[in-house]
Structure formats: C-alpha cells, structure tokens
C-alpha cells in the first residue's frame, strides 16, 4: 500500500455530491484505491488560481498524510518540490498551455516525471521547459467504461465543454468594433490561421514572425482567447451540421445559453448533469454514435472522450489526429477533417447497423487489450520502479471526503484574500480610468487606443 496525493482542476460542482468529479478522475482515483493505495484528493475549483506558496494549513495536512507519491494533473498545485523527497508526476490531460506554476517547473525541470497523452507534447515540453527526454513518458488515455445491454435510443451523443461563455465578444468581434483598416484585417486573419496551425505560438512570437507594427492588431492579439473561441467555433460548426440527424448534446450549461443564432443546436442540449462514470457509460451505451471534436490544443492526440466511446456500444466518429494511426492502426475508425465529412460519416453509419457494430466491437477489444487502468498502473510502476499494488492488508481508506472538502473551503478564503482582492482592485482602477476618459478635456489625454485598452482590461477582470 502506498500513500498517494492527487490534485486536479475540477470543473464539476454538484450541490448534492461534494465529491463530484469528471469521469476520468473518478476512474483514476478508484483504480488507485482498488489497488489498495491510500489516496488524498485535492480538487481545485477556480481555474488557474493556484499561487506560488502552498498555504500552511494544506501543507501541514499533506505532511500529516505522509505521501509516497504526488500526481498533479496539468501541474495544478502549489510548488512543494522542496518540501518532500518522494516522486512527483506532472500528468498532462490537456496540454502544456494549461499547466499551472510553469515557473516552478522551469527552476528544476528534471525534479519531476512528465506523463503526456499525445506525441507532440514530448517535443513541446523539451522545448518549453528544457526537460531531459528520459523524464517524459507517452501514456495514452485509459477508460473504465464498459459496454452493456442498454437500448440504443439516441442517434448521436456529444459530451463536452463550450469554452467561452456569457456571449462576450470574441477577439475578432472586438477587433472589428474598432473599424480596423483592410491591411490590419488581413494581418489579423493571418494571425488566427497561424494559431490554428500551432496553438503554442505566443503573442511575442507572432509579432516578430509577421513583423506586426499595428497597435490595433497587437491590442486584440490575445492568443489564449483566440484558442478558446476557435475551439468553440470548430465544435459548433460540426455539431450544427449533424444536429438534424438526432443529436443529444451534454456538457456545460452555456451550450443552451450562448448560441442564440442556432435554435436547433441550442435545443439539442440535454439539461441532465452528466459527469460520473455511470452517467457517461449510460449516455454512450444508449447512443448509436459518439462523436469527438477536439480542442485546438490537441495537435496530435485527442480527448479521453475517445477511449470512453470506444469502450461503449456507441460507434466512434472523430476528428482526425495523427495519434490514431499510432494507437489503433488496425481499426478503420471513422475520422473526419471537416464538418462535411463528419455529416457524411454519421449518415452512412446511421444507415448501416452492421458497420457500426463491427467498428464498436473492434474498438472494445482494443481498449480491453491495452487501455484499461490496470495497463496504465503497470506502466507507472515500471517507470517509477515503485509497487503500487497491495495484495494483502485492509482496504485503503480514502481521505478525500469531508476532510478534503473542509480543506478546500478554508483555502477558498485564503485564495480570495491573495488573488481575488488584487483582481477587484485592478477592476476598480480600470473602471475609474474609463470613467475619467469620458470627461471633457481628459478625453484628449486618454486617447481612443487607451480607452480600448481599459475596456479590454475590464472584461478580463470582470467577475
């Protein structure tokens, strides 16, 4: 038995279930416990709000726990590398773009083990963090979903996030509001296309690469925002093109609130809260097709959603990525490159039950052979040279229940005092500056480009 501390960003908040978490993490933690490990789980509920120093209350709790291993998904935790001697795994589930505390990793990059789900991440980590290649390991996703005899009553299902919300103006929408020149529009289009090809480009690299001198283009060149909006745009395009075939759409509530121009897609949204292993298994097993549309960050790989669908009775239809060829070379998985191909594949499969069944059967066999948690755990044991199984002894006791929630509540108060206060002060400052810019004479000093800058800052810090 080992003591393992696990930390991750948790987008699921269910008032009726304080330990709610996405299906993948549920399966991961359950797998560790089933192998008779003791697991302490820390959920982070505020995106990218981890500070540099671990609060004393949490650090003491971890020391009391005495971990043999840390697993930080997307490095979503404080830098405790100097406080403990045990191994630390940085487990990528999105991409390097969404790692927390990157500066801490840069200080001692080879202090950690890096597990990545897509082949492109190996080179990216080497380049961005100067990590020795022997510290990076390619570990594709796993799933604990299983097929069952649930009737297939739904044609197509999609479970996923809509990344932007509240109908805020897109980067290109804000850009066009200031009436840019035709030259600037062409330049901004080129920036977006380059980001689509390589989402790891920074604003500084784009400015240098394209020799951008336009202040208007620079002002609206928000790469993270462009990535989110482009990812949303891709998902909406594909889903809108298949919704009339019988689509059930699950995920974040903004699917039902933000797409005012597409009533049919909006009304495809299912209000049932789907996040658990049980929920995901039911949705996919009751569907004829499970569709996968990637985030822009998935340059060679794909979401854990893919393995979930493959393990169920649903037939996977996915956006093409090169890692499919590496992982499933002998399965003719239906892959598309655009919304038109996605529709053609869905129509073809809905009209051919035998083809769907054959593909599903092959996918299930592939998952059972290589992509279950037991396979992942064996890889981790070999990499760390650490036994994470315990055949004898009493079952592991999870300490991720009320005690863990209590710690989270305390830390939310700490996080507010350290980060939210700064955020509100900045918001107040930019609101005051924007108000001053409306005063006659002062508006001459606070020129238009500065007013646009203040407005963008207000949108950034708005609660």
mmCIF file of C-alpha atoms in Angstrom, residues 9 42 44-52 78 100-101 411 414-416 418-420 423 460-461:
data_model
loop_
_atom_site.group_PDB
_atom_site.id
_atom_site.type_symbol
_atom_site.label_atom_id
_atom_site.label_comp_id
_atom_site.label_asym_id
_atom_site.label_seq_id
_atom_site.Cartn_x
_atom_site.Cartn_y
_atom_site.Cartn_z
ATOM 1 C CA UNK A 9 -8.727 21.234 -11.584
ATOM 2 C CA UNK A 42 -7.403 17.855 -3.591
ATOM 3 C CA UNK A 44 -9.176 22.966 -7.397
ATOM 4 C CA UNK A 45 -12.390 24.738 -8.373
ATOM 5 C CA UNK A 46 -11.067 28.094 -9.606
ATOM 6 C CA UNK A 47 -9.321 27.883 -12.972
ATOM 7 C CA UNK A 48 -5.672 28.929 -12.884
ATOM 8 C CA UNK A 49 -5.880 30.354 -9.343
ATOM 9 C CA UNK A 50 -3.040 28.424 -7.726
ATOM 10 C CA UNK A 51 -0.438 30.656 -6.092
ATOM 11 C CA UNK A 52 3.265 30.034 -5.674
ATOM 12 C CA UNK A 78 1.500 24.630 -5.454
ATOM 13 C CA UNK A 100 -0.116 25.772 -13.649
ATOM 14 C CA UNK A 101 3.016 27.161 -11.961
ATOM 15 C CA UNK A 411 -8.300 27.559 1.056
ATOM 16 C CA UNK A 414 -7.096 32.228 1.522
ATOM 17 C CA UNK A 415 -7.280 32.334 -2.270
ATOM 18 C CA UNK A 416 -9.777 35.183 -2.084
ATOM 19 C CA UNK A 418 -4.494 36.703 -2.020
ATOM 20 C CA UNK A 419 -5.822 36.842 -5.558
ATOM 21 C CA UNK A 420 -9.442 37.962 -5.714
ATOM 22 C CA UNK A 423 -8.351 41.262 -9.171
ATOM 23 C CA UNK A 460 -10.549 40.437 -18.281
ATOM 24 C CA UNK A 461 -11.091 41.135 -14.581
#
